[in-house]
C-alpha cells in the first residue's frame, strides 16, 4: 500500500518537493588545482565533460566516454623488442639497451603522473617500434599551463632513472653503466628540443605563442628543420624521417592548440623558467655521468657528449 494520491489518469500530481521539469540544469562545476602552487580554481566543465559526469557509470574519457585500455601486452612486448634491437644495433651493448629502455619508461611514467594529476587520466604508456614511447591521456589538457606541466614532467622525472645506473657502476666498476646513464640523460635532454612532436615543442610553444602565434610556429619550424638536418647528417635516418613527417604535418595544421586556456603572463614567465631549469638539469646530468670517463674534466665530458650527438665538429671538439 502507498500513501501517494493519483489523478484519474494514473499520474501523481507534482508536489513542492519534485523538480520542475522546465527548470534549466545548473552548469557542472569541476575543481582544478593548478601547478606546483596547488592553486584551487573552479570552472564550468566543458560540454563533453558535463555529459560524461552525468552518465551513470561514465568514465569521462574522450570520444564519448570510451576508455582507452592502452597497448595490448603482446604488442607492447614486440614493440619493446624492436626498439631494443635497434638500440643494440646502434650501440652493441645490452647494458646500454637496458638502461635506455628503463630510462624511456621512467620518462613516460613522469608524463603519466602529471596527466593523472591534472585530470587527463587515466593515462597509458605506449611503446612505439624503433622510435620510443608515448604517454596518452584520456582527454586533452584544459589549459596550456597544464600542457606545459605535463610536457616537462617527463624529462624531469626521467632523470631519476640515472641514479640506479650510476649506483650499479659504483658497485661493479663497469664503465658501460656510466654510458647507459648518459643515454638516459640524453633521452630527456633531446626530448626538450623545441621541435614537434618532442616535449620541448609543447613546453616552449605556448610561451612563444604568448608573444605572438606566428613566433611559435616560425620558431618551431626553424628548429624542427635544424633537428631534421642533424638527424640526416649524423646518420639517424629513422628519427630524422619521423621528425620530417611531423614537421610537414605542422606546416599543414591550423591552431597549435584548440580550446585550451592560454597562459597568463605570470604562467608564461614561470613556464620559461621551468623549461630552462629542466634543460639545465638534463644537460648537467649528461655531463656528470661522463666525468669519471674524462678524469673529472668538464670540458672532456662535454666533448664526449658532443661527439655522441655528432656535434663535436660544430663546436670545435677534440678529435
mmCIF file of C-alpha atoms in Angstrom:
data_model
loop_
_atom_site.group_PDB
_atom_site.id
_atom_site.type_symbol
_atom_site.label_atom_id
_atom_site.label_comp_id
_atom_site.label_asym_id
_atom_site.label_seq_id
_atom_site.Cartn_x
_atom_site.Cartn_y
_atom_site.Cartn_z
ATOM 1 C CA UNK A 1 0.000 0.000 0.000
ATOM 2 C CA UNK A 2 1.145 3.527 -0.739
ATOM 3 C CA UNK A 3 0.017 6.855 0.644
ATOM 4 C CA UNK A 4 0.518 8.575 -2.735
ATOM 5 C CA UNK A 5 -2.663 10.046 -4.285
ATOM 6 C CA UNK A 6 -3.189 9.775 -8.009
ATOM 7 C CA UNK A 7 -5.335 11.536 -10.574
ATOM 8 C CA UNK A 8 -7.909 9.773 -12.671
ATOM 9 C CA UNK A 9 -5.296 9.333 -15.398
ATOM 10 C CA UNK A 10 -2.994 7.457 -13.003
ATOM 11 C CA UNK A 11 -0.347 10.204 -12.756
ATOM 12 C CA UNK A 12 0.578 11.644 -9.385
ATOM 13 C CA UNK A 13 0.307 15.449 -9.162
ATOM 14 C CA UNK A 14 3.665 17.216 -8.786
ATOM 15 C CA UNK A 15 4.409 18.266 -5.237
ATOM 16 C CA UNK A 16 6.625 21.085 -3.962
ATOM 17 C CA UNK A 17 9.461 18.593 -3.390
ATOM 18 C CA UNK A 18 9.529 17.441 -7.019
ATOM 19 C CA UNK A 19 11.920 19.062 -9.535
ATOM 20 C CA UNK A 20 10.457 21.462 -12.054
ATOM 21 C CA UNK A 21 10.652 19.781 -15.496
ATOM 22 C CA UNK A 22 11.109 23.192 -17.142
ATOM 23 C CA UNK A 23 13.998 24.208 -14.898
ATOM 24 C CA UNK A 24 17.402 24.537 -16.597
ATOM 25 C CA UNK A 25 20.019 22.299 -15.006
ATOM 26 C CA UNK A 26 22.864 24.233 -13.347
ATOM 27 C CA UNK A 27 26.260 24.003 -15.052
ATOM 28 C CA UNK A 28 28.539 21.265 -13.866
ATOM 29 C CA UNK A 29 31.482 22.750 -11.978
ATOM 30 C CA UNK A 30 34.799 20.995 -11.793
ATOM 31 C CA UNK A 31 37.563 21.776 -9.360
ATOM 32 C CA UNK A 32 41.085 22.128 -10.656
ATOM 33 C CA UNK A 33 44.322 22.604 -8.761
ATOM 34 C CA UNK A 34 46.843 24.294 -10.991
ATOM 35 C CA UNK A 35 50.557 23.645 -10.914
ATOM 36 C CA UNK A 36 53.002 23.086 -8.101
ATOM 37 C CA UNK A 37 51.484 26.004 -6.175
ATOM 38 C CA UNK A 38 48.271 23.958 -5.904
ATOM 39 C CA UNK A 39 46.051 26.940 -6.689
ATOM 40 C CA UNK A 40 42.378 25.963 -6.395
ATOM 41 C CA UNK A 41 40.215 27.036 -9.332
ATOM 42 C CA UNK A 42 36.597 26.178 -10.048
ATOM 43 C CA UNK A 43 35.302 26.465 -13.590
ATOM 44 C CA UNK A 44 32.328 25.121 -15.557
ATOM 45 C CA UNK A 45 33.057 21.823 -17.208
ATOM 46 C CA UNK A 46 33.181 21.710 -20.971
ATOM 47 C CA UNK A 47 30.141 20.111 -22.626
ATOM 48 C CA UNK A 48 31.775 16.725 -23.198
ATOM 49 C CA UNK A 49 32.926 16.645 -19.564
ATOM 50 C CA UNK A 50 29.456 17.561 -18.318
ATOM 51 C CA UNK A 51 27.823 14.800 -20.344
ATOM 52 C CA UNK A 52 30.352 12.257 -19.143
ATOM 53 C CA UNK A 53 29.831 13.205 -15.495
ATOM 54 C CA UNK A 54 26.029 12.935 -15.851
ATOM 55 C CA UNK A 55 26.157 9.497 -17.482
ATOM 56 C CA UNK A 56 25.778 6.656 -14.986
ATOM 57 C CA UNK A 57 28.975 4.645 -14.918
ATOM 58 C CA UNK A 58 30.651 7.008 -17.409
ATOM 59 C CA UNK A 59 34.403 7.199 -17.478
ATOM 60 C CA UNK A 60 34.659 10.812 -18.508
ATOM 61 C CA UNK A 61 37.116 9.776 -21.228
ATOM 62 C CA UNK A 62 37.357 11.499 -24.543
ATOM 63 C CA UNK A 63 35.393 10.417 -27.584
ATOM 64 C CA UNK A 64 32.039 9.713 -25.978
ATOM 65 C CA UNK A 65 33.254 8.263 -22.703
ATOM 66 C CA UNK A 66 35.111 5.303 -24.238
ATOM 67 C CA UNK A 67 38.071 4.456 -22.018
ATOM 68 C CA UNK A 68 41.374 3.881 -23.779
ATOM 69 C CA UNK A 69 42.556 0.492 -22.495
ATOM 70 C CA UNK A 70 46.112 1.055 -23.658
ATOM 71 C CA UNK A 71 48.537 -1.049 -25.633
ATOM 72 C CA UNK A 72 47.998 -4.800 -25.597
ATOM 73 C CA UNK A 73 50.685 -6.736 -23.663
ATOM 74 C CA UNK A 74 51.689 -8.739 -26.732
ATOM 75 C CA UNK A 75 52.185 -5.706 -28.935
ATOM 76 C CA UNK A 76 53.969 -3.876 -26.106
ATOM 77 C CA UNK A 77 56.490 -6.732 -25.843
ATOM 78 C CA UNK A 78 57.013 -6.846 -29.622
ATOM 79 C CA UNK A 79 57.433 -3.061 -29.793
ATOM 80 C CA UNK A 80 59.931 -3.116 -26.930
ATOM 81 C CA UNK A 81 61.954 -5.885 -28.585
ATOM 82 C CA UNK A 82 62.028 -3.998 -31.887
ATOM 83 C CA UNK A 83 63.110 -0.797 -30.163
ATOM 84 C CA UNK A 84 65.704 -2.671 -28.109
ATOM 85 C CA UNK A 85 67.009 -4.368 -31.241
ATOM 86 C CA UNK A 86 67.534 -1.016 -32.930
ATOM 87 C CA UNK A 87 69.342 0.346 -29.869
ATOM 88 C CA UNK A 88 71.560 -2.739 -29.747
ATOM 89 C CA UNK A 89 72.378 -2.308 -33.441
ATOM 90 C CA UNK A 90 73.395 1.295 -32.735
ATOM 91 C CA UNK A 91 75.359 0.672 -29.519
ATOM 92 C CA UNK A 92 76.299 -3.037 -29.464
ATOM 93 C CA UNK A 93 75.759 -3.123 -25.693
ATOM 94 C CA UNK A 94 72.951 -4.902 -23.848
ATOM 95 C CA UNK A 95 73.693 -2.797 -20.754
ATOM 96 C CA UNK A 96 73.125 0.432 -22.674
ATOM 97 C CA UNK A 97 69.962 -1.022 -24.221
ATOM 98 C CA UNK A 98 68.621 -1.970 -20.782
ATOM 99 C CA UNK A 99 69.424 1.495 -19.414
ATOM 100 C CA UNK A 100 67.828 3.281 -22.371
ATOM 101 C CA UNK A 101 64.621 1.236 -22.206
ATOM 102 C CA UNK A 102 64.377 1.725 -18.441
ATOM 103 C CA UNK A 103 65.007 5.456 -18.830
ATOM 104 C CA UNK A 104 62.350 5.659 -21.539
ATOM 105 C CA UNK A 105 59.719 4.015 -19.337
ATOM 106 C CA UNK A 106 60.542 6.243 -16.365
ATOM 107 C CA UNK A 107 60.347 9.284 -18.645
ATOM 108 C CA UNK A 108 56.910 8.310 -19.943
ATOM 109 C CA UNK A 109 55.718 7.465 -16.430
ATOM 110 C CA UNK A 110 56.532 11.055 -15.461
ATOM 111 C CA UNK A 111 54.077 12.194 -18.124
ATOM 112 C CA UNK A 112 51.504 9.702 -16.829
ATOM 113 C CA UNK A 113 51.761 11.003 -13.261
ATOM 114 C CA UNK A 114 51.311 14.589 -14.432
ATOM 115 C CA UNK A 115 48.388 13.700 -16.727
ATOM 116 C CA UNK A 116 46.589 11.925 -13.920
ATOM 117 C CA UNK A 117 47.275 14.854 -11.590
ATOM 118 C CA UNK A 118 45.725 17.495 -13.879
ATOM 119 C CA UNK A 119 42.660 15.453 -14.821
ATOM 120 C CA UNK A 120 43.732 13.955 -18.151
ATOM 121 C CA UNK A 121 43.914 10.370 -16.913
ATOM 122 C CA UNK A 122 43.932 7.549 -16.504
ATOM 123 C CA UNK A 123 46.899 7.871 -18.854
ATOM 124 C CA UNK A 124 48.551 4.969 -20.661
ATOM 125 C CA UNK A 125 52.072 4.287 -21.944
ATOM 126 C CA UNK A 126 52.656 3.090 -25.500
ATOM 127 C CA UNK A 127 55.959 1.746 -26.841
ATOM 128 C CA UNK A 128 56.461 2.756 -30.466
ATOM 129 C CA UNK A 129 58.629 0.361 -32.507
ATOM 130 C CA UNK A 130 62.022 1.843 -33.483
ATOM 131 C CA UNK A 131 61.065 5.328 -32.222
ATOM 132 C CA UNK A 132 60.465 5.443 -28.463
ATOM 133 C CA UNK A 133 57.493 5.863 -26.188
ATOM 134 C CA UNK A 134 54.286 7.825 -25.859
ATOM 135 C CA UNK A 135 52.121 8.725 -22.881
ATOM 136 C CA UNK A 136 48.491 9.206 -23.843
ATOM 137 C CA UNK A 137 45.739 10.702 -21.702
ATOM 138 C CA UNK A 138 42.003 10.204 -21.995
ATOM 139 C CA UNK A 139 41.345 13.871 -22.807
ATOM 140 C CA UNK A 140 43.382 16.952 -23.767
ATOM 141 C CA UNK A 141 44.519 19.429 -21.108
ATOM 142 C CA UNK A 142 42.034 22.167 -20.234
ATOM 143 C CA UNK A 143 44.776 24.810 -20.235
ATOM 144 C CA UNK A 144 48.147 25.449 -21.813
ATOM 145 C CA UNK A 145 49.581 25.616 -18.294
ATOM 146 C CA UNK A 146 48.580 22.010 -17.721
ATOM 147 C CA UNK A 147 50.133 21.107 -21.063
ATOM 148 C CA UNK A 148 53.431 22.709 -20.060
ATOM 149 C CA UNK A 149 53.494 20.841 -16.742
ATOM 150 C CA UNK A 150 52.749 17.515 -18.449
ATOM 151 C CA UNK A 151 55.434 18.087 -21.087
ATOM 152 C CA UNK A 152 58.167 18.934 -18.583
ATOM 153 C CA UNK A 153 57.203 16.177 -16.154
ATOM 154 C CA UNK A 154 58.643 13.502 -18.454
ATOM 155 C CA UNK A 155 62.210 14.866 -18.724
ATOM 156 C CA UNK A 156 62.300 15.995 -15.083
ATOM 157 C CA UNK A 157 61.040 12.697 -13.654
ATOM 158 C CA UNK A 158 63.031 10.718 -16.206
ATOM 159 C CA UNK A 159 66.313 11.898 -14.682
ATOM 160 C CA UNK A 160 65.603 9.665 -11.668
ATOM 161 C CA UNK A 161 66.419 6.676 -13.881
ATOM 162 C CA UNK A 162 70.051 7.838 -13.961
ATOM 163 C CA UNK A 163 70.521 7.000 -10.277
ATOM 164 C CA UNK A 164 70.239 3.165 -10.475
ATOM 165 C CA UNK A 165 72.668 3.032 -13.414
ATOM 166 C CA UNK A 166 75.227 5.148 -11.558
ATOM 167 C CA UNK A 167 74.729 3.024 -8.445
ATOM 168 C CA UNK A 168 75.418 -0.200 -10.359
ATOM 169 C CA UNK A 169 78.568 1.378 -11.829
ATOM 170 C CA UNK A 170 79.784 2.255 -8.340
ATOM 171 C CA UNK A 171 79.106 -1.315 -7.188
ATOM 172 C CA UNK A 172 80.620 -3.128 -10.177
ATOM 173 C CA UNK A 173 83.081 -0.684 -11.709
ATOM 174 C CA UNK A 174 81.745 -1.435 -15.226
ATOM 175 C CA UNK A 175 82.011 1.772 -17.230
ATOM 176 C CA UNK A 176 79.243 0.671 -19.582
ATOM 177 C CA UNK A 177 76.754 1.558 -16.854
ATOM 178 C CA UNK A 178 78.019 5.137 -16.972
ATOM 179 C CA UNK A 179 77.441 5.203 -20.724
ATOM 180 C CA UNK A 180 73.965 3.809 -20.064
ATOM 181 C CA UNK A 181 73.335 6.565 -17.504
ATOM 182 C CA UNK A 182 74.497 9.094 -20.106
ATOM 183 C CA UNK A 183 71.995 7.706 -22.608
ATOM 184 C CA UNK A 184 69.210 8.079 -20.046
ATOM 185 C CA UNK A 185 70.115 11.737 -19.523
ATOM 186 C CA UNK A 186 70.418 12.153 -23.300
ATOM 187 C CA UNK A 187 66.896 10.823 -23.884
ATOM 188 C CA UNK A 188 65.494 13.503 -21.597
ATOM 189 C CA UNK A 189 67.753 16.225 -22.987
ATOM 190 C CA UNK A 190 66.915 15.550 -26.646
ATOM 191 C CA UNK A 191 63.211 15.480 -25.804
ATOM 192 C CA UNK A 192 63.478 19.099 -24.666
ATOM 193 C CA UNK A 193 64.390 20.243 -28.182
ATOM 194 C CA UNK A 194 61.559 22.572 -29.268
ATOM 195 C CA UNK A 195 60.725 20.517 -32.359
ATOM 196 C CA UNK A 196 57.434 18.708 -32.888
ATOM 197 C CA UNK A 197 56.479 16.203 -31.608
ATOM 198 C CA UNK A 198 59.109 16.354 -28.832
ATOM 199 C CA UNK A 199 58.296 17.594 -25.330
ATOM 200 C CA UNK A 200 60.161 20.847 -25.848
ATOM 201 C CA UNK A 201 57.692 21.946 -28.523
ATOM 202 C CA UNK A 202 54.758 21.511 -26.126
ATOM 203 C CA UNK A 203 56.605 23.163 -23.232
ATOM 204 C CA UNK A 204 58.110 26.179 -25.009
ATOM 205 C CA UNK A 205 55.482 26.633 -27.740
ATOM 206 C CA UNK A 206 52.784 28.188 -25.515
ATOM 207 C CA UNK A 207 55.357 30.635 -24.123
ATOM 208 C CA UNK A 208 56.263 31.805 -27.631
ATOM 209 C CA UNK A 209 52.579 31.975 -28.576
ATOM 210 C CA UNK A 210 52.042 34.323 -25.623
ATOM 211 C CA UNK A 211 54.249 36.803 -27.511
ATOM 212 C CA UNK A 212 52.700 36.081 -30.930
ATOM 213 C CA UNK A 213 51.237 32.906 -32.502
ATOM 214 C CA UNK A 214 53.421 33.278 -35.591
ATOM 215 C CA UNK A 215 56.526 33.435 -33.401
ATOM 216 C CA UNK A 216 55.717 29.998 -32.005
ATOM 217 C CA UNK A 217 55.083 28.405 -35.362
ATOM 218 C CA UNK A 218 58.047 30.055 -37.067
ATOM 219 C CA UNK A 219 60.486 29.177 -34.291
ATOM 220 C CA UNK A 220 59.328 25.585 -34.054
ATOM 221 C CA UNK A 221 59.568 25.143 -37.817
ATOM 222 C CA UNK A 222 63.105 26.567 -37.981
ATOM 223 C CA UNK A 223 64.297 24.492 -35.035
ATOM 224 C CA UNK A 224 62.459 21.444 -36.357
ATOM 225 C CA UNK A 225 64.209 21.789 -39.714
ATOM 226 C CA UNK A 226 67.570 22.065 -37.915
ATOM 227 C CA UNK A 227 66.849 18.896 -35.906
ATOM 228 C CA UNK A 228 65.877 17.044 -39.079
ATOM 229 C CA UNK A 229 69.106 18.182 -40.741
ATOM 230 C CA UNK A 230 71.064 16.993 -37.683
ATOM 231 C CA UNK A 231 69.377 13.588 -37.886
ATOM 232 C CA UNK A 232 70.290 13.083 -41.524
ATOM 233 C CA UNK A 233 73.820 14.465 -41.064
ATOM 234 C CA UNK A 234 74.605 12.121 -38.164
ATOM 235 C CA UNK A 235 73.097 9.005 -39.730
ATOM 236 C CA UNK A 236 69.984 8.870 -37.540
ATOM 237 C CA UNK A 237 67.820 8.299 -40.600
ATOM 238 C CA UNK A 238 64.736 6.862 -38.922
ATOM 239 C CA UNK A 239 64.491 9.612 -36.324
ATOM 240 C CA UNK A 240 65.115 12.272 -38.963
ATOM 241 C CA UNK A 241 62.403 10.855 -41.243
ATOM 242 C CA UNK A 242 59.925 10.746 -38.353
ATOM 243 C CA UNK A 243 60.683 14.346 -37.390
ATOM 244 C CA UNK A 244 60.459 15.394 -41.037
ATOM 245 C CA UNK A 245 56.943 13.955 -41.285
ATOM 246 C CA UNK A 246 55.995 15.761 -38.082
ATOM 247 C CA UNK A 247 57.408 18.998 -39.463
ATOM 248 C CA UNK A 248 55.407 18.577 -42.665
ATOM 249 C CA UNK A 249 52.242 17.892 -40.657
ATOM 250 C CA UNK A 250 52.895 21.030 -38.614
ATOM 251 C CA UNK A 251 53.015 23.106 -41.796
ATOM 252 C CA UNK A 252 49.508 21.919 -42.657
ATOM 253 C CA UNK A 253 47.865 22.421 -39.281
ATOM 254 C CA UNK A 254 45.794 25.352 -38.112
ATOM 255 C CA UNK A 255 45.951 26.499 -34.481
ATOM 256 C CA UNK A 256 48.547 24.645 -32.451
ATOM 257 C CA UNK A 257 46.166 24.151 -29.523
ATOM 258 C CA UNK A 258 42.379 24.322 -29.717
ATOM 259 C CA UNK A 259 40.097 25.011 -26.759
ATOM 260 C CA UNK A 260 42.852 25.329 -24.168
ATOM 261 C CA UNK A 261 43.014 28.291 -21.786
ATOM 262 C CA UNK A 262 46.059 30.374 -22.843
ATOM 263 C CA UNK A 263 48.916 31.071 -20.471
ATOM 264 C CA UNK A 264 48.725 34.192 -18.357
ATOM 265 C CA UNK A 265 51.756 36.463 -18.243
ATOM 266 C CA UNK A 266 52.838 35.016 -14.904
ATOM 267 C CA UNK A 267 52.386 31.456 -16.126
ATOM 268 C CA UNK A 268 54.384 32.205 -19.274
ATOM 269 C CA UNK A 269 57.310 33.532 -17.222
ATOM 270 C CA UNK A 270 57.091 30.581 -14.824
ATOM 271 C CA UNK A 271 56.873 28.130 -17.748
ATOM 272 C CA UNK A 272 60.000 29.583 -19.335
ATOM 273 C CA UNK A 273 61.805 29.290 -16.013
ATOM 274 C CA UNK A 274 60.713 25.660 -15.599
ATOM 275 C CA UNK A 275 61.797 24.847 -19.146
ATOM 276 C CA UNK A 276 65.254 26.379 -18.731
ATOM 277 C CA UNK A 277 65.697 24.732 -15.325
ATOM 278 C CA UNK A 278 64.754 21.303 -16.670
ATOM 279 C CA UNK A 279 67.006 21.814 -19.691
ATOM 280 C CA UNK A 280 69.907 22.755 -17.433
ATOM 281 C CA UNK A 281 69.369 19.753 -15.140
ATOM 282 C CA UNK A 282 69.287 17.327 -18.077
ATOM 283 C CA UNK A 283 72.443 18.832 -19.604
ATOM 284 C CA UNK A 284 74.211 18.760 -16.233
ATOM 285 C CA UNK A 285 73.224 15.118 -15.683
ATOM 286 C CA UNK A 286 74.514 14.160 -19.122
ATOM 287 C CA UNK A 287 77.893 15.799 -18.451
ATOM 288 C CA UNK A 288 78.112 14.471 -14.870
ATOM 289 C CA UNK A 289 77.685 10.852 -15.970
ATOM 290 C CA UNK A 290 80.713 11.209 -18.259
ATOM 291 C CA UNK A 291 83.006 12.949 -15.755
ATOM 292 C CA UNK A 292 84.555 9.699 -14.438
ATOM 293 C CA UNK A 293 85.422 8.747 -18.027
ATOM 294 C CA UNK A 294 87.053 12.129 -18.661
ATOM 295 C CA UNK A 295 89.221 12.192 -15.496
ATOM 296 C CA UNK A 296 86.907 14.741 -13.917
ATOM 297 C CA UNK A 297 87.266 17.242 -16.755
ATOM 298 C CA UNK A 298 84.024 19.040 -17.562
ATOM 299 C CA UNK A 299 85.415 20.056 -20.954
ATOM 300 C CA UNK A 300 86.399 16.475 -21.712
ATOM 301 C CA UNK A 301 82.989 15.148 -20.638
ATOM 302 C CA UNK A 302 81.206 17.761 -22.758
ATOM 303 C CA UNK A 303 83.417 16.837 -25.737
ATOM 304 C CA UNK A 304 82.466 13.169 -25.397
ATOM 305 C CA UNK A 305 78.797 14.112 -25.207
ATOM 306 C CA UNK A 306 79.028 16.322 -28.278
ATOM 307 C CA UNK A 307 80.803 13.517 -30.128
ATOM 308 C CA UNK A 308 77.931 11.138 -29.333
ATOM 309 C CA UNK A 309 75.481 13.717 -30.683
ATOM 310 C CA UNK A 310 77.645 14.277 -33.753
ATOM 311 C CA UNK A 311 78.162 17.939 -32.851
ATOM 312 C CA UNK A 312 81.854 17.870 -31.902
ATOM 313 C CA UNK A 313 82.885 19.343 -35.263
ATOM 314 C CA UNK A 314 80.351 22.152 -34.985
ATOM 315 C CA UNK A 315 81.643 23.197 -31.572
ATOM 316 C CA UNK A 316 85.287 22.533 -32.323
ATOM 317 C CA UNK A 317 85.562 19.390 -30.190
ATOM 318 C CA UNK A 318 88.651 17.321 -29.879
ATOM 319 C CA UNK A 319 89.396 14.570 -32.343
#
